[in-house]
Coordinates of C-alpha atoms in Angstrom, one line a residue:
X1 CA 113.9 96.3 82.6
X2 CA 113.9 99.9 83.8
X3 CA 111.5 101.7 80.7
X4 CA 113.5 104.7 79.6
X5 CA 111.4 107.8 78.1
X6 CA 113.1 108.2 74.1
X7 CA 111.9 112.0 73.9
X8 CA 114.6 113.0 76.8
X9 CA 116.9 115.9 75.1
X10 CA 117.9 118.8 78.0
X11 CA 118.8 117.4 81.5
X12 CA 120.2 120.2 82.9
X13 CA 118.0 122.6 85.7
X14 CA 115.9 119.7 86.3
X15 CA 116.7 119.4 89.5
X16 CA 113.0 117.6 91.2
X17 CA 112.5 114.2 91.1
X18 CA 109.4 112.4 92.1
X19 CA 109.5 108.9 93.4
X20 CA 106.9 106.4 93.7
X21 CA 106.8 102.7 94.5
X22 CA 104.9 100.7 92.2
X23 CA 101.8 98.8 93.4
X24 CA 103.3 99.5 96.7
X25 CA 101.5 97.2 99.6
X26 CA 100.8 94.7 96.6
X27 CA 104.7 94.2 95.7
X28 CA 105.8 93.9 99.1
X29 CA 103.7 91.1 99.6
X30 CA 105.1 89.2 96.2
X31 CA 108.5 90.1 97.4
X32 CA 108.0 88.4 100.8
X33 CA 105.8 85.8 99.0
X34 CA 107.7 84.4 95.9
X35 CA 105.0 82.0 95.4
X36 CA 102.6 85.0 94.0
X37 CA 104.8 86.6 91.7
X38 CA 102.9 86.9 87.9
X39 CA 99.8 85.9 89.7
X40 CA 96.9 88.8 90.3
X41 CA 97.2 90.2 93.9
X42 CA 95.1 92.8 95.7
X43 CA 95.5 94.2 99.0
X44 CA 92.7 95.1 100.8
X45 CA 91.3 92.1 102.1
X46 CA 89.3 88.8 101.5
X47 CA 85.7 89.8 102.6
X48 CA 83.3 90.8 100.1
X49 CA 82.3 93.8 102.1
X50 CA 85.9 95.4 102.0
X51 CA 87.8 97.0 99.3
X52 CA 91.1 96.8 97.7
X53 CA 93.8 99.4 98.8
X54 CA 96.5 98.5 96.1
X55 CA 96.0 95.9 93.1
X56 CA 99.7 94.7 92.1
X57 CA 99.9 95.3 87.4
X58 CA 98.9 91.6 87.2
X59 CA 95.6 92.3 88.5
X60 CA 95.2 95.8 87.0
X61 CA 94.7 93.8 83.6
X62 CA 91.5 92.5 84.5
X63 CA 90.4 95.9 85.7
X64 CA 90.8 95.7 89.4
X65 CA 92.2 99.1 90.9
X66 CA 92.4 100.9 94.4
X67 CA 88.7 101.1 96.1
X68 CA 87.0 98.7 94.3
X69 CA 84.8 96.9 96.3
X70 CA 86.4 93.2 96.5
X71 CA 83.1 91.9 95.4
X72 CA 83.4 93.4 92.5
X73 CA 86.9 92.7 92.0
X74 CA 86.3 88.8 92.6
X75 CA 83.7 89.0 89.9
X76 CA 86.2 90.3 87.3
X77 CA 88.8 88.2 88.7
X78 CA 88.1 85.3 90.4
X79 CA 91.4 84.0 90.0
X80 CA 92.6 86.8 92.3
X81 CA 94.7 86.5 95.6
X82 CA 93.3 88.6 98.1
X83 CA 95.6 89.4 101.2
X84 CA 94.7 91.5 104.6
X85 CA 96.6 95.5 105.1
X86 CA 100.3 94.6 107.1
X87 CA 100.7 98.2 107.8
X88 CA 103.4 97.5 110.1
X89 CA 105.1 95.4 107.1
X90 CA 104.8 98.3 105.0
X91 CA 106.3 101.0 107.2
X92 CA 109.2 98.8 107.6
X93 CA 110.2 98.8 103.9
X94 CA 109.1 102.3 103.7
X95 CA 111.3 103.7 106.4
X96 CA 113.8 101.6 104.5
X97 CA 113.1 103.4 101.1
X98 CA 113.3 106.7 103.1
X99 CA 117.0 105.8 104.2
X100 CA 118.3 105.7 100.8
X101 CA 116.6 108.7 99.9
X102 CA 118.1 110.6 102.9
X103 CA 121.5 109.4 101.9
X104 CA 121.1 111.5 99.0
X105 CA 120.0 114.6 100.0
X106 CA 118.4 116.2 103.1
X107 CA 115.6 118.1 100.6
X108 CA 112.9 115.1 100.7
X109 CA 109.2 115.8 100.8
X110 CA 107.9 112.9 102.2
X111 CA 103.7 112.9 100.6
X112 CA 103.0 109.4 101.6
X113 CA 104.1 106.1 102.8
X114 CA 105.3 105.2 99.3
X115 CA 105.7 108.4 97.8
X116 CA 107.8 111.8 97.8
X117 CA 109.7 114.5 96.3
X118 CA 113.4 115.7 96.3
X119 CA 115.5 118.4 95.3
X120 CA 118.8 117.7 93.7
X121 CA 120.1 121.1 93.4
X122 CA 123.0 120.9 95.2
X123 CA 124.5 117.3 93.9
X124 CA 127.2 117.1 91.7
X125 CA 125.8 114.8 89.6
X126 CA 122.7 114.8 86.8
X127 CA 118.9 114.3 87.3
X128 CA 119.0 110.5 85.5
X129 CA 122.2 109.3 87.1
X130 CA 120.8 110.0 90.4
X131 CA 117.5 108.3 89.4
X132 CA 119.2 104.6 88.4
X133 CA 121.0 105.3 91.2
X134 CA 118.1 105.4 93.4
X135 CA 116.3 102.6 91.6
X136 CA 119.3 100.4 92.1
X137 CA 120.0 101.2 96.2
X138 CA 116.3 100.6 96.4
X139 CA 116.0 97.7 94.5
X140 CA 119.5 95.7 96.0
X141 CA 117.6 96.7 99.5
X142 CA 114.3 95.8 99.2
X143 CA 114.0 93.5 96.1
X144 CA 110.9 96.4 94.7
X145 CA 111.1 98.9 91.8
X146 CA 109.6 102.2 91.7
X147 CA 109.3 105.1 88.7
X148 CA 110.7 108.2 88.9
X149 CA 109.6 111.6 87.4
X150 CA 112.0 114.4 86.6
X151 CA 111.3 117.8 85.8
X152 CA 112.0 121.2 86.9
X153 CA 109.1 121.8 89.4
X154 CA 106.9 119.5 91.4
X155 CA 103.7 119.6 88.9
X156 CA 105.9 118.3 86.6
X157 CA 107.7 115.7 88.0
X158 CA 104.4 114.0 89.3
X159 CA 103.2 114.2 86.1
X160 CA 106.3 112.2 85.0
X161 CA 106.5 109.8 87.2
X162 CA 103.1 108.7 86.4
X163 CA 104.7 108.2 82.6
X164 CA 106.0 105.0 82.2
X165 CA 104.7 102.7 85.0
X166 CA 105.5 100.5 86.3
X167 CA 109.5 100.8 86.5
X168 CA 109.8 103.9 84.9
X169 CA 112.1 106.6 84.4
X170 CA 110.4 110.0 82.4
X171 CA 112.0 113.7 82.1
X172 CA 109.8 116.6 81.0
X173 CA 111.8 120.0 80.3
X174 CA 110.6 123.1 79.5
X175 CA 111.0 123.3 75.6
X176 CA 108.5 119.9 75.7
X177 CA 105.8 122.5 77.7
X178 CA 103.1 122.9 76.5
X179 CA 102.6 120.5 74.1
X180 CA 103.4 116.9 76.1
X181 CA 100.1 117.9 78.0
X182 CA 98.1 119.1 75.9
X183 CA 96.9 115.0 74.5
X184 CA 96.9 113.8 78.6
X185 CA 93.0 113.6 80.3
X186 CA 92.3 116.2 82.8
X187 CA 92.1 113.4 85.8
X188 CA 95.8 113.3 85.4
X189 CA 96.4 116.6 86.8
X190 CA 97.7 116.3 90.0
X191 CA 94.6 117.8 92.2
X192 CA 92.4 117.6 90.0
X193 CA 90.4 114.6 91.9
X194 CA 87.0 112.3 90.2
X195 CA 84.3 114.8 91.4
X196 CA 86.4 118.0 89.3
X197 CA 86.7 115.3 86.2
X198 CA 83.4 115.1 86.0
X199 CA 82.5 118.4 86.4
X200 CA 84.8 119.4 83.7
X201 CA 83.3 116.7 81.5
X202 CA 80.0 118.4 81.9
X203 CA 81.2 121.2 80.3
X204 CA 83.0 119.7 77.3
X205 CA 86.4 119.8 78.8
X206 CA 88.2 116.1 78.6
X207 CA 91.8 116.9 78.1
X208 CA 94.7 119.2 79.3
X209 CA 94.4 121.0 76.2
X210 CA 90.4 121.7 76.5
X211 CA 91.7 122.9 79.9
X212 CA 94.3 125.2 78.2
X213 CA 92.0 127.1 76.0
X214 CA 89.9 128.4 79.1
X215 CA 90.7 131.5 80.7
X216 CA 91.8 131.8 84.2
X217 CA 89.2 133.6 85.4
X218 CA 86.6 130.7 84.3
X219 CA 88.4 128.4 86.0
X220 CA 88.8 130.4 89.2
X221 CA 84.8 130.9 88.4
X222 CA 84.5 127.2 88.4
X223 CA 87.3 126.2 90.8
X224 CA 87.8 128.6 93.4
X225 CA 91.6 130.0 94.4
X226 CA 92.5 126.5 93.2
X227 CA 91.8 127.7 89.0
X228 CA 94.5 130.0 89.2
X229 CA 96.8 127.1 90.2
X230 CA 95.4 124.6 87.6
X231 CA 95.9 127.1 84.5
X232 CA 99.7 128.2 85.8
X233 CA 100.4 124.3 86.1
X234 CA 99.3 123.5 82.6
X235 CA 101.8 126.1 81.3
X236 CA 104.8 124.7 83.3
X237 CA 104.5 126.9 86.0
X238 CA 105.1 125.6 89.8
X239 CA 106.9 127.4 92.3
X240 CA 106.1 125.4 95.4
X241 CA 109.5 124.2 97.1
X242 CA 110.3 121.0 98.5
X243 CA 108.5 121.3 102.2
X244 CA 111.2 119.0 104.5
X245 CA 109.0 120.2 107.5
X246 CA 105.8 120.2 107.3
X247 CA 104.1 120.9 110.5
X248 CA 101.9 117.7 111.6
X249 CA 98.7 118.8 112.5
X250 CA 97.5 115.2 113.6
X251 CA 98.6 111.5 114.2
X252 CA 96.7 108.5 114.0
X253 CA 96.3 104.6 112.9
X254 CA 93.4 103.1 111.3
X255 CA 92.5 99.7 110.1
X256 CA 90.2 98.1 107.7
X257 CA 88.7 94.7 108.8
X258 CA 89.1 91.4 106.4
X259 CA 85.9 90.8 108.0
X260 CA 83.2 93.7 109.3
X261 CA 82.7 93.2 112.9
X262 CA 80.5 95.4 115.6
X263 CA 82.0 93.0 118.6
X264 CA 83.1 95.8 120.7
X265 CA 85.7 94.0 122.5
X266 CA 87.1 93.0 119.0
X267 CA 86.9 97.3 118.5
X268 CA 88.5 97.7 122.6
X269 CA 91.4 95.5 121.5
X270 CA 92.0 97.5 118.7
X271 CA 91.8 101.1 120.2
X272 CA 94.2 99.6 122.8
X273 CA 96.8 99.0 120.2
X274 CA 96.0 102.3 118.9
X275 CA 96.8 104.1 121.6
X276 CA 99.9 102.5 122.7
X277 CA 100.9 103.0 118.5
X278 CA 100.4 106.6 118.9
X279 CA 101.8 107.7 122.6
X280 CA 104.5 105.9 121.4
X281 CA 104.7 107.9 118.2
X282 CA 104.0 111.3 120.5
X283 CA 107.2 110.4 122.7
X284 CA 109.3 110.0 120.0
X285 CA 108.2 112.9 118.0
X286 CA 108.4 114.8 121.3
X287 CA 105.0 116.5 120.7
X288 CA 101.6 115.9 122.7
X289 CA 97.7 116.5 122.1
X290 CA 94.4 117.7 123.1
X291 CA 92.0 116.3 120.7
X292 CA 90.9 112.6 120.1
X293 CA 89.1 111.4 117.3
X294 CA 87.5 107.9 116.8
X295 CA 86.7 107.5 113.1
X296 CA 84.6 104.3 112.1
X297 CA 82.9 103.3 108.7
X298 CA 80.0 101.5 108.1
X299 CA 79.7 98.1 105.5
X300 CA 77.9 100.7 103.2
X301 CA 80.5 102.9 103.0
X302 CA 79.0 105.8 105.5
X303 CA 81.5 107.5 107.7
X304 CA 80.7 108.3 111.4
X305 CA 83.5 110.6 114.0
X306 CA 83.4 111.3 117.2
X307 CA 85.9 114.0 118.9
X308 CA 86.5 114.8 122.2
X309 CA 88.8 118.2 123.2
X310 CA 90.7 118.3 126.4
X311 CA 91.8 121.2 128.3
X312 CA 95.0 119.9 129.1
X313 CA 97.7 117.9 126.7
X314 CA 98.1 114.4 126.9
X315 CA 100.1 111.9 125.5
X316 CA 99.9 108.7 127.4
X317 CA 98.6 105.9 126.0
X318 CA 96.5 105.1 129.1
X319 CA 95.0 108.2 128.5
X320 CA 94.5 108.4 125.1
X321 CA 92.6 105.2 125.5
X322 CA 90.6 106.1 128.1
X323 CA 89.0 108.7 125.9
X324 CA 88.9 106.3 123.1
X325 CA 86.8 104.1 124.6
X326 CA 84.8 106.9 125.9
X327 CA 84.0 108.2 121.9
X328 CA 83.0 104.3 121.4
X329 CA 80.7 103.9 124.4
X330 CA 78.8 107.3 122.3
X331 CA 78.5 105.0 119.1
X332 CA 75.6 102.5 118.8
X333 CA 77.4 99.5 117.2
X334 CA 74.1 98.1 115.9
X335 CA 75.7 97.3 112.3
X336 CA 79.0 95.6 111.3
X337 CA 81.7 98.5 110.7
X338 CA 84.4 98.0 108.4
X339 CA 86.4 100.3 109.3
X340 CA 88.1 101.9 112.6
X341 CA 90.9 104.6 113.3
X342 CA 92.0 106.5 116.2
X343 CA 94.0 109.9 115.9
X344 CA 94.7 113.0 118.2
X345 CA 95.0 116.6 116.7
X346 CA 95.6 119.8 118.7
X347 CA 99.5 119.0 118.7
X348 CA 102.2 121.1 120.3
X349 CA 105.6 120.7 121.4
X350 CA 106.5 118.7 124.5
X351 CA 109.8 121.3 124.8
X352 CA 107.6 124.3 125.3
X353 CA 108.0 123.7 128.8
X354 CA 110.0 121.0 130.6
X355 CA 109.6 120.7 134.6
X356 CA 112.7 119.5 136.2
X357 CA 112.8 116.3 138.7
X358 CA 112.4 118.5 141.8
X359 CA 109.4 120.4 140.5

């Protein structure tokens, strides 16, 4: 049953809506796997050393959430299924998802695999029609539901569709600003990450409306460029548009391990993959590199890169893996990693210049 905010009065000139999957990676793997359905399921993983990516509402009950340590999350739950990252799995029903967004309007801001914006400011039709609508093509087509914020700006729309998860639809208009914030915790301001929480709790500040009664040049004191933003959002102001192209600065894969490993041919067979995953994703995208970063972390947690920059572009995978495995031979694999990723950076357009057969 799609949960329907009560408090919904003025839909008209709220034209953003801000869709997210619910429990993502977790509900695709119910959906493929009836058998799992109303039982606890976390992604991430079986091994104690890893940690869970996405924890389906079953298993949030017990208190099991996204980068918890599966140890930890066994302990709580020990009922729990635990099941490995199918990226490529995901990315299927995402690019699905995507479709039936696209079919709506051309103004989507894609943030993530299972997340993103749209403007429907040139749709005949209102904000919440076009929301079930949504909810339904999604849900005939891939069997998940997803919650869906509407507002008049971006802020304010992921506020929303944070509201009434999961399955949720929530409008906030302007006459409900400020005083629908003011009772919410200052973590759920978009941007405003754990470490910021905390420093605002040092201070005394715990909700939007501690937040409210600050000036703006305190929080630019405390915050940086980023206060100014943070006391204009608060007050209902957002005037960042829906970005439909947002220049990719990098492209890469990564994997975390159901078991850690330092067996480097286990890490050569994956950096192979890699690299064939990303020329592939250079050819279509018609853009090439010069900059190839290997990205591994540790069992404890501790991060390690290694880049190497090229003078020239490239974009084959032969390539690409040859410097791969070049950034690997620099690493001393005398601990079990966790974690590995391979991306290149430096992009530019493969239709700068185009030599013809003869030349």
């Amino acid at each position: 049953m799609i949960k329907i905010s009560n408090d919904i009065f003025n839909i008209e000139n709220l034209n953003i809506l801000h869709i997210d999957m619910d429990a993502f990676y977790a509900s695709v793997e119910v959906q493929d796997n009836p058998t799992l359905k109303g039982k606890p399921v976390a992604v991430g993983g079986s091994s104690d050393h890893g940690i869970i990516t996405t924890a389906n509402y079953e298993a949030r009950k017990f208190g099991l959430h996204s980068a918890m340590p599966i140890f930890m999350a066994k302990n709580l739950c020990p009922n729990a299924v635990f099941l490995p990252v199918r990226m490529k799995r995901y990315k299927e029903v995402s690019q699905q998802v995507f479709k039936i967004l696209y079919e709506i309007t051309d103004l989507v801001e894609p943030v993530s695999i299972d997340e993103a914006y749209i403007d429907i400011s040139f749709i005949d039709s209102d904000a919440l029609s076009i929301a079930h609508m949504i909810k339904k093509r999604v849900h005939a087509k891939t069997g998940l539901t997803l919650s869906i914020g509407i507002s008049y700006n971006k802020f304010l729309a992921k506020i929303a569709s944070d509201w009434n998860k999961p399955n949720g639809i929530k409008l906030i208009s302007p006459d409900m600003i400020p005083e629908i914030l003011l009772p919410l915790p200052v973590k759920s301001v978009h941007g405003i990450g754990p470490k910021s929480t905390e420093k605002l709790n040092n201070i005394g500040i715990y909700t939007v409306e501690d937040l409210y009664n600050l000036s703006e040049e305190f929080l630019v004191e405390l915050f940086g460029k980023w206060g100014s933003d943070i006391y204009d959002r608060i007050r209902g102001i957002d005037n960042r548009k829906i970005n439909t192209e947002r220049e990719r600065k990098s492209l890469g894969t990564e994997t975390t391990f159901s078991e850690s490993t330092k067996d480097k041919n286990t890490l050569k067979s994956y950096l192979h993959d890699f690299s064939i995953e990303i020329s592939d994703s250079l050819i279509k995208n018609q853009i090439h590199g010069k900059t190839i970063t290997l990205k591994i972390k540790y069992e404890d947690f501790k991060l390690k890169t290694k880049s190497k920059t090229l003078l020239t572009d490239i974009y084959l995978a032969k390539d690409i893996y040859e410097i791969a495995l070049s950034l690997l031979n620099e690493i001393k694999l005398d601990r079990n990693i966790r974690l590995i990723g391979l991306t290149i950076s430096n992009l530019s357009s493969t239709q700068a210049e185009q030599l013809s057969f003869l030349d």
